[in-house]
Amino acid sequence: MKAKTAMPVGVEAIRTKGWWLAHRFQVLRRLSQAGFLMLFLLGPWFGIWWVVGTLAGSRTFGLLPLTDPLVLTQSVVAGHWPELTAFTGAAIVLAVYALVGGRVYCSWVCPINPVTDAAYWLHNRLGLQKGWQPKRQTRLWALGAVLAVSTLTGTIAWEMVNPITILHRGLIFGLGFAWALVALVFVFDLLVSRRGWCGHLCPVGAFYGLIGQKSLLRVSATRRNTCDDCMDCFAICPENQVISPALRGREGETPLILSPDCTNCGRCIDVCSVDVFAFTHRFDHRVDDTKDPRPTEAARKAV
Amino acid sequence: MSFAKPTLSPQRRRFLTDTARLAGGGLLLGGGLVWWVEDARSLPAEALRPPGALPEGDFLAACIRCGLCVRDCPYDTLSLAELGADGPATGTPYFTARDVPCEMCEDIPCVAACPTGALDPGLTDIDAARMGTAVLVDQENCLNFLGLRCDVCYRVCPVIDQAITLELSHNNRSGHHAIFAPTVHADYCTGCGKCEKSCVLPEAAIKVLPLRLARGAPGDHYRKGWEEEQNNGGPLVEGIIDLPDRLPGPGTDNLAAPGGFEPAFKLPEGGQ
């Protein structure tokens, strides 16, 4: 193990790039999560009804319908043929996430993400073992089970337990015991399984991952030649199986992170002290040949 | 030495175990979910669905729990069921008549708001809504049944004289008053709940119940003879003899319907 690997995650990045550049996407992501929630809360809190509804279905400016495509899929397999409004809303959501990356929903919108991130933070602070680590594709089976149960029972089954919409709806319409469900997810991630919920089990994440198979917006390890093996990106990434193929790719292999599991959270860009990673599009296979591990001030500003 | 067992590739073995394990996990999760869903499906009797709601089974396949109907209800009648705190399936819209009844808006904004058709857009006349039906559940405490002229449920009914009528009968207790019995006609009752809301008793004597609880249903093969006869313009079977109806002793209705029954014996003193 290199001495660098033993250093706490992100310390070197803060030292070389400054606090802001080492936390940029983290901050933006929290602002985005809070912002999406706030859009829905403007109505009930301040009487500004720009966005009405919940993440399952909403109406913006009395005009734009949005529908969660997974909820609608369950409705269809349960035997209901929805009205055109719902289909339009789902089509718009599908189109957007197919473009920017399905799991952008997970890291930039989903209200459960701050909860599991907090659990992960505490988990690390307490130095706990990673615990039960089911396979990553468990969530695909969970998704399959959800659709099967919807079909069998003729209900939108996952909405009976979905902590995402239950928390979101709870904050907007009245919490009830939704907090208990959220606490359950927190405790699960803290004590039972590190990154367990979002990283292994959540069928919603699995669904959005499938949507984003061919998404345009991608993170690329463009400057992978400068990588100094500090392993910070692996430590910070919630889906770190996606990094290796790009970062450790051999000559001629794409530096793009093409796995649909990548949530485009941008934390790898933040914590990398030598700026290996950057957001780009899926057709940008360029690899930067410079071996200079310290990008010039000018080069960094350009990123 | 022949230890030559057919060698299974370790990859294949691993693939099979992993798949079996995941399938098992999926099955476990699915099973738990089925149990939970079945449990969450029962709707409490006092919770009423908004106008135009599909039958409960179909409704749970159609309602995405977005809350747009709740937001567009101008009277704050509707609310979304909170997890563990309210009876209906979590996040689905409902109202409790005794708290806030449905005001039966002409333009039915809740139905217009629904993006999925869980509230049937085919409902254009609010009088055709069937959110439930009122039932006078407690005749023993209803003031009108006690002989008073409360009439409140009758007066507030938006479909007055059709959904609720006052049926006159003799008050046997006082001997010389009338009872104006509020009587619900489910063919006209929309289940809006205004009667239940305004019942003056501390606990309403008239309540709106879901149709599945409130209504009986005749067998498919049942026919009402008098209706069939009318439709047919005569008895369905030829040659039926209409026997004289047996009435209480002579001297009561014999003039109107002769053939009254006269007992073969005389009751002692005072008997009829």
Coordinates of C-alpha atoms in Angstrom, one line a residue:
Chain A
M1 CA 0.0 0.0 0.0
K2 CA 1.3 3.4 -0.9
A3 CA 1.5 6.0 1.8
K4 CA -1.0 8.0 -0.1
T5 CA -3.6 5.2 -0.1
A6 CA -3.5 5.3 3.7
M7 CA -4.3 9.0 3.8
P8 CA -7.9 10.0 4.6
V9 CA -10.1 10.3 1.5
G10 CA -10.1 13.7 -0.1
V11 CA -7.4 15.3 2.1
E12 CA -4.9 15.6 -0.7
A13 CA -7.5 17.0 -3.1
I14 CA -8.4 19.7 -0.6
R15 CA -4.7 20.5 -0.1
T16 CA -4.0 20.8 -3.8
K17 CA -7.3 22.2 -5.2
G18 CA -8.8 24.0 -2.3
W19 CA -12.0 23.1 -0.3
W20 CA -14.5 24.3 -3.0
L21 CA -13.0 22.3 -5.9
A22 CA -12.8 19.2 -3.7
H23 CA -16.4 19.5 -2.7
R24 CA -18.0 21.2 -5.7
F25 CA -20.2 18.4 -6.9
Q26 CA -21.1 17.3 -3.4
V27 CA -22.4 20.8 -2.7
L28 CA -24.2 21.1 -6.0
R29 CA -25.8 17.7 -5.5
R30 CA -27.1 18.7 -2.0
L31 CA -28.4 21.9 -3.5
S32 CA -30.1 20.0 -6.3
Q33 CA -31.7 17.5 -3.8
A34 CA -32.9 20.3 -1.6
G35 CA -34.0 22.4 -4.6
F36 CA -36.2 19.6 -6.1
L37 CA -37.8 19.0 -2.7
M38 CA -38.2 22.8 -2.2
L39 CA -40.1 23.1 -5.6
F40 CA -42.7 20.7 -4.2
L41 CA -42.8 22.5 -0.8
L42 CA -43.2 26.0 -2.2
G43 CA -46.9 25.3 -2.5
P44 CA -47.8 23.9 0.9
W45 CA -45.3 26.2 2.7
F46 CA -45.6 29.5 0.9
G47 CA -48.7 29.1 -1.3
I48 CA -46.6 29.3 -4.5
W49 CA -48.1 26.5 -6.5
W50 CA -45.5 26.1 -9.3
V51 CA -45.1 22.4 -8.8
V52 CA -48.0 20.4 -7.5
G53 CA -48.0 16.7 -6.6
T54 CA -45.1 14.4 -5.6
L55 CA -42.3 12.5 -7.3
A56 CA -44.8 9.8 -8.3
G57 CA -46.7 12.3 -10.4
S58 CA -46.7 16.1 -10.7
R59 CA -47.9 19.1 -12.6
T60 CA -45.6 22.1 -13.2
F61 CA -47.0 25.5 -14.0
G62 CA -50.4 23.9 -14.5
L63 CA -49.1 22.5 -17.7
L64 CA -46.2 20.1 -17.7
P65 CA -47.1 16.7 -16.4
L66 CA -44.4 14.4 -15.0
T67 CA -44.9 10.8 -14.0
D68 CA -42.6 8.3 -12.4
P69 CA -42.1 5.7 -15.2
L70 CA -41.6 2.8 -12.7
V71 CA -44.9 3.6 -10.9
L72 CA -46.6 3.7 -14.2
T73 CA -45.1 0.5 -15.4
Q74 CA -46.4 -1.2 -12.2
S75 CA -49.8 0.3 -12.9
V76 CA -49.8 -1.2 -16.4
V77 CA -48.7 -4.6 -15.4
A78 CA -51.3 -4.5 -12.6
G79 CA -53.9 -4.2 -15.3
H80 CA -54.7 -0.5 -15.6
W81 CA -54.4 1.4 -18.8
P82 CA -53.6 5.0 -17.7
E83 CA -54.8 8.2 -19.3
L84 CA -52.6 10.0 -21.8
T85 CA -51.5 12.6 -19.3
A86 CA -49.7 10.0 -17.2
F87 CA -48.1 8.5 -20.3
T88 CA -46.9 11.9 -21.5
G89 CA -45.4 12.6 -18.1
A90 CA -43.6 9.3 -18.0
A91 CA -42.3 9.8 -21.5
I92 CA -40.8 13.1 -20.6
V93 CA -39.1 11.7 -17.5
L94 CA -37.8 8.7 -19.5
A95 CA -36.4 11.0 -22.2
V96 CA -34.6 13.3 -19.7
Y97 CA -33.0 10.5 -17.7
A98 CA -32.1 8.5 -20.8
L99 CA -30.1 11.6 -21.8
V100 CA -28.5 12.7 -18.6
G101 CA -28.1 9.2 -17.0
G102 CA -30.9 7.2 -15.3
R103 CA -29.2 7.1 -11.9
V104 CA -28.8 10.9 -11.9
Y105 CA -32.2 10.5 -10.3
C106 CA -30.5 8.6 -7.4
S107 CA -27.8 11.1 -6.7
W108 CA -29.3 14.4 -7.7
V109 CA -33.0 14.1 -7.0
C110 CA -33.9 11.2 -4.7
P111 CA -34.7 12.3 -1.1
I112 CA -33.4 9.0 0.4
N113 CA -29.9 9.7 -1.0
P114 CA -29.0 12.2 1.8
V115 CA -30.3 9.7 4.3
T116 CA -28.1 6.8 3.1
D117 CA -25.2 9.2 2.5
A118 CA -25.5 10.3 6.2
A119 CA -25.6 6.6 7.2
Y120 CA -22.5 6.0 5.2
W121 CA -20.7 9.0 6.7
L122 CA -21.6 7.8 10.3
H123 CA -20.7 4.2 9.3
N124 CA -17.2 5.4 8.4
R125 CA -16.8 7.6 11.4
L126 CA -17.6 4.7 13.7
G127 CA -15.2 2.5 11.7
L128 CA -17.8 -0.3 11.3
Q129 CA -17.4 -3.4 9.2
K130 CA -19.0 -3.3 5.8
G131 CA -21.4 -6.1 6.9
W132 CA -23.7 -8.0 4.6
Q133 CA -22.9 -7.2 1.0
P134 CA -25.4 -8.9 -1.4
K135 CA -24.5 -8.8 -5.0
R136 CA -25.1 -5.6 -6.9
Q137 CA -27.6 -7.3 -9.2
T138 CA -29.8 -8.1 -6.3
R139 CA -31.6 -4.9 -7.1
L140 CA -32.5 -6.2 -10.5
W141 CA -34.1 -9.2 -8.9
A142 CA -35.9 -6.9 -6.5
L143 CA -37.2 -5.0 -9.5
G144 CA -38.3 -8.2 -11.0
A145 CA -40.1 -9.2 -7.8
V146 CA -41.8 -5.8 -7.6
L147 CA -43.2 -6.1 -11.1
A148 CA -44.2 -9.7 -10.5
V149 CA -46.0 -8.8 -7.3
S150 CA -47.7 -5.9 -9.0
T151 CA -49.0 -8.3 -11.7
L152 CA -50.1 -10.9 -9.3
T153 CA -51.9 -8.6 -6.8
G154 CA -53.2 -6.1 -9.4
T155 CA -51.8 -3.2 -7.4
I156 CA -48.9 -0.8 -7.7
A157 CA -47.1 -2.9 -5.1
W158 CA -43.9 -1.0 -4.5
E159 CA -45.7 2.2 -3.6
M160 CA -46.9 0.4 -0.5
V161 CA -43.3 0.4 0.8
N162 CA -41.2 2.6 -1.4
P163 CA -39.3 4.8 1.1
I164 CA -38.5 7.3 -1.6
T165 CA -42.1 8.4 -2.5
I166 CA -43.3 7.7 1.1
L167 CA -40.7 10.1 2.5
H168 CA -41.3 12.7 -0.3
R169 CA -45.0 12.5 0.0
G170 CA -44.7 12.6 3.8
L171 CA -42.8 15.8 3.7
I172 CA -45.3 17.4 1.4
F173 CA -48.6 16.0 2.6
G174 CA -48.0 14.8 6.1
L175 CA -45.5 12.4 7.5
G176 CA -47.4 9.9 9.6
F177 CA -45.0 7.1 10.4
A178 CA -42.9 7.6 7.3
W179 CA -40.0 8.7 9.5
A180 CA -39.9 5.2 10.9
L181 CA -39.4 3.7 7.4
V182 CA -36.7 6.2 6.7
A183 CA -35.0 5.4 10.0
L184 CA -35.2 1.7 9.0
V185 CA -33.2 2.5 5.8
F186 CA -30.7 4.5 7.8
V187 CA -30.2 1.8 10.4
F188 CA -29.9 -0.8 7.6
D189 CA -27.2 1.1 5.9
L190 CA -25.4 2.0 9.1
L191 CA -25.4 -1.4 10.8
V192 CA -26.4 -4.1 8.5
S193 CA -25.0 -3.3 5.1
R194 CA -22.6 -0.5 4.0
R195 CA -24.2 1.3 1.1
G196 CA -26.8 -1.5 1.2
W197 CA -30.0 0.2 0.2
C198 CA -29.0 2.4 -2.7
G199 CA -26.1 0.3 -3.8
H200 CA -27.6 -3.2 -3.7
L201 CA -31.3 -3.4 -3.0
C202 CA -33.3 -0.5 -4.2
P203 CA -35.4 -1.5 -7.2
V204 CA -36.1 2.1 -8.2
G205 CA -32.3 2.6 -8.6
A206 CA -32.2 -0.6 -10.7
F207 CA -35.0 0.7 -12.9
Y208 CA -33.4 4.1 -13.5
G209 CA -30.1 2.3 -14.1
L210 CA -31.8 0.4 -17.0
I211 CA -33.2 3.7 -18.4
G212 CA -29.7 5.2 -18.5
Q213 CA -28.0 2.3 -20.2
K214 CA -27.0 4.5 -23.2
S215 CA -27.1 7.9 -21.6
L216 CA -25.2 10.8 -23.1
L217 CA -23.8 12.4 -20.0
R218 CA -20.9 10.4 -18.7
V219 CA -17.9 10.7 -16.4
S220 CA -14.6 10.0 -18.1
A221 CA -11.1 9.2 -16.7
T222 CA -9.7 11.4 -19.4
R223 CA -6.4 12.0 -17.6
R224 CA -6.0 8.5 -16.3
N225 CA -2.3 8.6 -17.2
T226 CA -1.7 10.9 -14.3
C227 CA -3.4 8.7 -11.8
D228 CA -1.2 8.2 -8.7
D229 CA -3.1 5.3 -7.2
C230 CA -4.3 7.1 -4.1
M231 CA -7.5 5.1 -4.4
D232 CA -9.6 8.0 -3.2
C233 CA -12.1 7.6 -6.1
F234 CA -12.7 4.0 -5.2
A235 CA -13.2 4.9 -1.6
I236 CA -15.7 7.7 -2.3
C237 CA -17.6 6.1 -5.1
P238 CA -21.0 4.6 -4.1
E239 CA -20.8 2.2 -7.0
N240 CA -17.0 1.7 -7.2
Q241 CA -17.2 -1.3 -9.5
V242 CA -17.8 1.2 -12.3
I243 CA -14.3 2.8 -12.0
S244 CA -11.8 0.1 -12.9
P245 CA -12.7 -0.5 -16.5
A246 CA -12.3 3.2 -17.2
L247 CA -9.4 4.1 -15.0
R248 CA -7.4 0.9 -15.4
G249 CA -8.3 0.5 -19.1
R250 CA -5.4 -0.4 -21.3
E251 CA -4.2 1.5 -24.3
G252 CA -7.0 1.8 -26.8
E253 CA -9.8 1.1 -24.2
T254 CA -12.2 3.9 -23.5
P255 CA -11.7 6.0 -20.5
L256 CA -15.5 6.6 -20.3
I257 CA -17.4 5.2 -17.3
L258 CA -20.1 3.4 -19.3
S259 CA -21.7 1.3 -16.5
P260 CA -25.3 2.2 -16.0
D261 CA -24.6 1.8 -12.3
C262 CA -22.7 5.1 -12.2
T263 CA -24.9 7.8 -10.7
N264 CA -23.0 10.7 -12.2
C265 CA -22.6 12.1 -8.7
G266 CA -19.2 13.6 -9.6
R267 CA -17.6 12.8 -6.3
C268 CA -14.7 11.1 -8.1
I269 CA -14.0 14.4 -9.8
D270 CA -14.0 16.1 -6.5
V271 CA -11.7 13.9 -4.6
C272 CA -9.1 13.4 -7.3
S273 CA -6.1 15.6 -6.5
V274 CA -4.7 15.2 -10.0
D275 CA -8.0 15.8 -11.9
V276 CA -8.2 12.5 -13.7
F277 CA -12.0 12.6 -14.1
A278 CA -14.3 15.0 -15.9
F279 CA -17.9 15.1 -17.1
T280 CA -18.2 14.6 -20.8
H281 CA -20.4 12.9 -23.4
R282 CA -20.5 9.2 -24.3
F283 CA -18.8 9.7 -27.7
D284 CA -15.8 11.5 -26.2
H285 CA -13.2 8.7 -26.1
R286 CA -10.2 11.0 -25.8
V287 CA -7.4 10.1 -23.4
D288 CA -5.2 12.9 -22.3
D289 CA -1.6 11.9 -22.8
T290 CA 0.1 14.3 -20.4
K291 CA 1.9 12.6 -17.7
D292 CA 2.1 15.7 -15.6
P293 CA 0.5 14.8 -12.3
R294 CA 0.1 18.5 -11.3
P295 CA -2.1 20.3 -13.8
T296 CA -1.2 23.9 -14.2
E297 CA -3.4 26.5 -12.6
A298 CA -4.6 27.5 -16.1
A299 CA -5.4 23.9 -17.1
R300 CA -7.5 23.5 -13.9
K301 CA -9.4 26.6 -14.5
A302 CA -10.3 25.4 -17.9
V303 CA -11.9 22.2 -16.6
Chain B
M1 CA -7.4 -45.1 -10.2
S2 CA -10.5 -43.6 -11.5
F3 CA -11.6 -40.6 -9.6
A4 CA -12.9 -39.4 -12.9
K5 CA -16.0 -37.7 -11.9
P6 CA -17.7 -35.4 -14.4
T7 CA -16.0 -32.1 -13.6
L8 CA -18.4 -29.2 -13.4
S9 CA -16.8 -25.9 -14.1
P10 CA -16.4 -23.8 -11.0
Q11 CA -17.8 -20.8 -12.9
R12 CA -20.9 -22.7 -13.8
R13 CA -21.3 -23.9 -10.2
R14 CA -20.8 -20.3 -8.9
F15 CA -23.3 -18.9 -11.5
L16 CA -25.9 -21.4 -10.4
T17 CA -25.5 -20.8 -6.7
D18 CA -25.5 -17.1 -7.1
T19 CA -28.6 -17.2 -9.3
A20 CA -30.3 -19.5 -6.9
R21 CA -29.4 -17.3 -4.0
L22 CA -30.6 -14.1 -5.8
A23 CA -33.8 -15.8 -7.0
G24 CA -34.4 -16.9 -3.4
G25 CA -33.9 -13.4 -2.1
G26 CA -36.2 -12.0 -4.8
L27 CA -38.8 -14.6 -3.9
L28 CA -38.5 -13.7 -0.2
L29 CA -38.9 -10.0 -0.9
G30 CA -41.8 -10.7 -3.3
G31 CA -43.5 -12.9 -0.7
G32 CA -43.2 -10.3 2.0
L33 CA -44.5 -7.6 -0.4
V34 CA -47.5 -9.7 -1.3
W35 CA -48.3 -10.2 2.3
W36 CA -48.0 -6.5 3.0
V37 CA -49.9 -5.5 -0.1
E38 CA -52.8 -7.8 0.7
D39 CA -52.9 -6.5 4.2
A40 CA -52.8 -2.8 3.1
R41 CA -55.6 -3.4 0.6
S42 CA -58.5 -3.3 3.0
L43 CA -60.2 0.1 3.1
P44 CA -61.8 1.1 6.4
A45 CA -65.5 1.7 6.3
E46 CA -65.4 5.4 7.2
A47 CA -62.8 6.2 4.5
L48 CA -64.5 7.2 1.3
R49 CA -62.8 7.5 -2.1
P50 CA -63.2 10.7 -4.2
P51 CA -65.9 10.9 -6.8
G52 CA -65.4 8.8 -9.9
A53 CA -62.9 6.5 -8.1
L54 CA -62.7 3.1 -9.8
P55 CA -63.8 0.1 -7.7
E56 CA -61.2 -0.4 -4.9
G57 CA -59.4 -3.3 -6.6
D58 CA -58.9 -1.4 -9.9
F59 CA -58.2 1.8 -8.0
L60 CA -55.1 0.4 -6.3
A61 CA -53.8 -0.6 -9.8
A62 CA -54.5 2.9 -11.1
C63 CA -53.8 5.5 -8.4
I64 CA -50.1 6.6 -8.4
R65 CA -50.6 8.5 -5.1
C66 CA -49.5 11.8 -6.6
G67 CA -52.0 13.9 -4.6
L68 CA -53.1 16.1 -7.5
C69 CA -56.8 15.5 -6.7
V70 CA -56.1 16.6 -3.1
R71 CA -54.5 19.8 -4.2
D72 CA -57.3 20.6 -6.7
C73 CA -60.1 20.0 -4.2
P74 CA -61.3 23.5 -3.4
Y75 CA -62.8 22.5 0.0
D76 CA -59.8 20.6 1.4
T77 CA -62.1 17.6 1.6
L78 CA -59.6 15.1 0.4
S79 CA -56.3 14.0 2.0
L80 CA -53.7 11.4 1.3
A81 CA -53.5 8.5 3.8
E82 CA -50.4 8.8 6.0
L83 CA -48.3 5.8 6.6
G84 CA -49.5 4.0 9.7
A85 CA -51.6 6.9 10.8
D86 CA -54.6 6.6 8.4
G87 CA -56.5 3.5 7.4
P88 CA -56.4 3.5 3.6
A89 CA -53.4 2.2 1.6
T90 CA -50.6 4.7 2.2
G91 CA -50.7 7.8 0.0
T92 CA -54.1 7.1 -1.5
P93 CA -56.7 9.9 -1.4
Y94 CA -59.8 9.6 0.8
F95 CA -62.2 11.6 2.8
T96 CA -64.1 11.2 6.0
A97 CA -67.7 12.4 5.6
R98 CA -68.1 13.3 9.3
D99 CA -65.1 15.6 9.1
V100 CA -65.4 17.3 5.7
P101 CA -68.0 16.0 3.2
C102 CA -67.7 16.3 -0.5
E103 CA -69.3 19.5 -1.8
M104 CA -70.1 17.9 -5.2
C105 CA -68.5 20.6 -7.4
E106 CA -70.2 20.8 -10.8
D107 CA -66.9 20.7 -12.7
I108 CA -65.5 17.9 -10.5
P109 CA -61.9 19.3 -10.2
C110 CA -60.5 16.2 -8.5
V111 CA -61.4 14.0 -11.5
A112 CA -60.0 16.6 -13.9
A113 CA -56.7 16.6 -12.0
C114 CA -56.2 12.8 -12.0
P115 CA -53.4 12.0 -14.5
T116 CA -54.1 8.3 -14.6
G117 CA -57.8 7.8 -14.7
A118 CA -58.0 6.3 -11.2
L119 CA -60.7 8.9 -10.9
D120 CA -62.8 8.0 -14.0
P121 CA -62.8 11.0 -16.5
G122 CA -66.1 9.5 -17.8
L123 CA -67.8 11.0 -14.7
T124 CA -69.1 14.3 -16.0
D125 CA -72.3 14.7 -13.9
I126 CA -71.5 14.8 -10.2
D127 CA -75.0 13.5 -9.5
A128 CA -73.9 10.2 -11.0
A129 CA -71.0 9.9 -8.5
R130 CA -71.3 6.9 -6.1
M131 CA -68.7 7.5 -3.4
G132 CA -70.8 5.4 -1.1
T133 CA -74.4 5.5 0.1
A134 CA -76.0 7.0 3.2
V135 CA -77.6 4.5 5.6
L136 CA -79.7 5.5 8.5
V137 CA -77.8 3.1 10.8
D138 CA -79.4 4.0 14.1
Q139 CA -83.2 4.4 14.0
E140 CA -83.3 4.1 17.8
N141 CA -81.5 7.4 18.3
C142 CA -82.5 9.3 15.1
L143 CA -84.6 12.3 16.3
N144 CA -87.1 11.9 13.4
F145 CA -87.7 8.3 14.3
L146 CA -88.3 9.4 17.9
G147 CA -91.1 11.6 16.5
L148 CA -89.3 15.0 16.3
R149 CA -89.0 17.1 13.2
C150 CA -85.2 17.4 13.1
D151 CA -85.1 16.8 9.3
V152 CA -81.5 18.1 9.0
C153 CA -80.1 15.3 6.9
Y154 CA -83.1 15.6 4.6
R155 CA -82.7 19.4 4.3
V156 CA -78.9 19.4 3.6
C157 CA -79.1 16.6 1.0
P158 CA -77.9 18.0 -2.4
V159 CA -80.3 15.5 -4.1
I160 CA -83.2 16.3 -1.7
D161 CA -86.5 14.4 -2.2
Q162 CA -84.7 11.9 -4.4
A163 CA -81.7 10.6 -2.4
I164 CA -83.5 11.2 1.0
T165 CA -87.2 11.4 1.4
L166 CA -89.3 11.7 4.5
E167 CA -91.7 8.8 4.8
L168 CA -94.8 9.4 6.9
S169 CA -96.1 6.9 9.3
H170 CA -98.2 6.7 12.5
N171 CA -96.4 7.4 15.8
N172 CA -97.5 4.5 17.9
R173 CA -95.9 5.8 21.0
S174 CA -97.9 9.0 21.3
G175 CA -100.8 7.6 19.4
H176 CA -101.7 10.8 17.6
H177 CA -98.5 12.1 16.0
A178 CA -96.6 11.3 12.9
I179 CA -93.1 9.9 12.3
F180 CA -91.3 11.5 9.3
A181 CA -88.7 8.8 8.7
P182 CA -85.7 9.9 6.7
T183 CA -85.4 7.3 4.0
V184 CA -82.3 6.9 1.7
H185 CA -82.8 5.8 -1.9
A186 CA -79.4 4.5 -3.0
D187 CA -80.3 4.9 -6.7
Y188 CA -79.9 8.7 -6.2
C189 CA -77.5 8.9 -3.2
T190 CA -74.0 10.1 -4.3
G191 CA -72.4 9.4 -1.0
C192 CA -71.3 13.0 -0.5
G193 CA -71.7 12.7 3.2
K194 CA -73.4 16.0 3.9
C195 CA -76.2 14.2 5.9
E196 CA -73.6 12.4 8.1
K197 CA -71.7 15.7 8.5
S198 CA -74.7 17.6 9.7
C199 CA -76.5 15.0 11.8
V200 CA -77.1 16.8 15.0
L201 CA -76.4 13.9 17.3
P202 CA -72.9 13.6 18.9
E203 CA -72.5 10.4 16.9
A204 CA -74.2 10.5 13.6
A205 CA -77.3 8.3 13.2
I206 CA -77.0 8.5 9.4
K207 CA -73.7 7.4 8.0
V208 CA -72.2 7.1 4.5
L209 CA -70.9 3.6 4.0
P210 CA -69.0 2.1 1.0
L211 CA -71.4 0.4 -1.3
R212 CA -69.8 -2.9 -0.7
L213 CA -70.9 -2.6 3.0
A214 CA -74.2 -0.8 2.5
R215 CA -75.9 -2.6 -0.3
G216 CA -77.4 -6.0 -0.5
A217 CA -77.6 -7.7 -3.8
P218 CA -80.4 -9.9 -5.2
G219 CA -79.5 -13.2 -6.9
D220 CA -79.0 -12.9 -10.6
H221 CA -82.0 -15.1 -11.3
Y222 CA -84.4 -13.1 -9.1
R223 CA -87.4 -11.5 -10.9
K224 CA -89.9 -9.2 -9.3
G225 CA -93.2 -10.7 -10.4
W226 CA -95.1 -7.4 -10.5
E227 CA -92.5 -5.7 -12.7
E228 CA -92.3 -8.7 -15.1
E229 CA -96.1 -8.7 -15.3
Q230 CA -96.2 -5.0 -16.1
N231 CA -93.5 -5.3 -18.7
N232 CA -95.3 -8.2 -20.3
G233 CA -98.7 -6.6 -20.2
G234 CA -100.1 -9.6 -18.4
P235 CA -99.1 -12.7 -16.4
L236 CA -96.0 -14.4 -17.8
V237 CA -97.8 -17.8 -17.6
E238 CA -101.2 -18.2 -19.0
G239 CA -104.1 -19.6 -17.0
I240 CA -102.9 -18.6 -13.5
I241 CA -105.9 -18.3 -11.2
D242 CA -105.8 -15.2 -9.0
L243 CA -107.1 -16.5 -5.7
P244 CA -108.8 -13.9 -3.4
D245 CA -106.5 -12.4 -0.8
R246 CA -107.1 -13.5 2.7
L247 CA -108.0 -10.4 4.8
P248 CA -108.8 -10.1 8.5
G249 CA -112.4 -10.9 9.4
P250 CA -115.6 -9.6 7.8
G251 CA -116.5 -6.0 8.3
T252 CA -113.0 -4.6 7.9
D253 CA -112.1 -4.4 4.2
N254 CA -114.6 -6.8 2.8
L255 CA -116.3 -4.1 0.9
A256 CA -113.1 -3.3 -0.9
A257 CA -111.9 -6.8 -1.3
P258 CA -114.6 -9.4 -0.6
G259 CA -113.7 -12.8 0.6
G260 CA -112.3 -11.9 4.0
F261 CA -111.6 -14.6 6.5
E262 CA -114.2 -15.2 9.2
P263 CA -113.0 -17.5 12.0
A264 CA -115.1 -20.5 12.6
F265 CA -115.2 -19.7 16.3
K266 CA -116.0 -16.7 18.4
L267 CA -113.4 -15.3 20.6
P268 CA -114.6 -14.6 24.2
E269 CA -115.7 -11.1 25.2
G270 CA -113.7 -8.2 23.7
G271 CA -112.1 -10.2 20.9
Q272 CA -112.5 -8.8 17.5

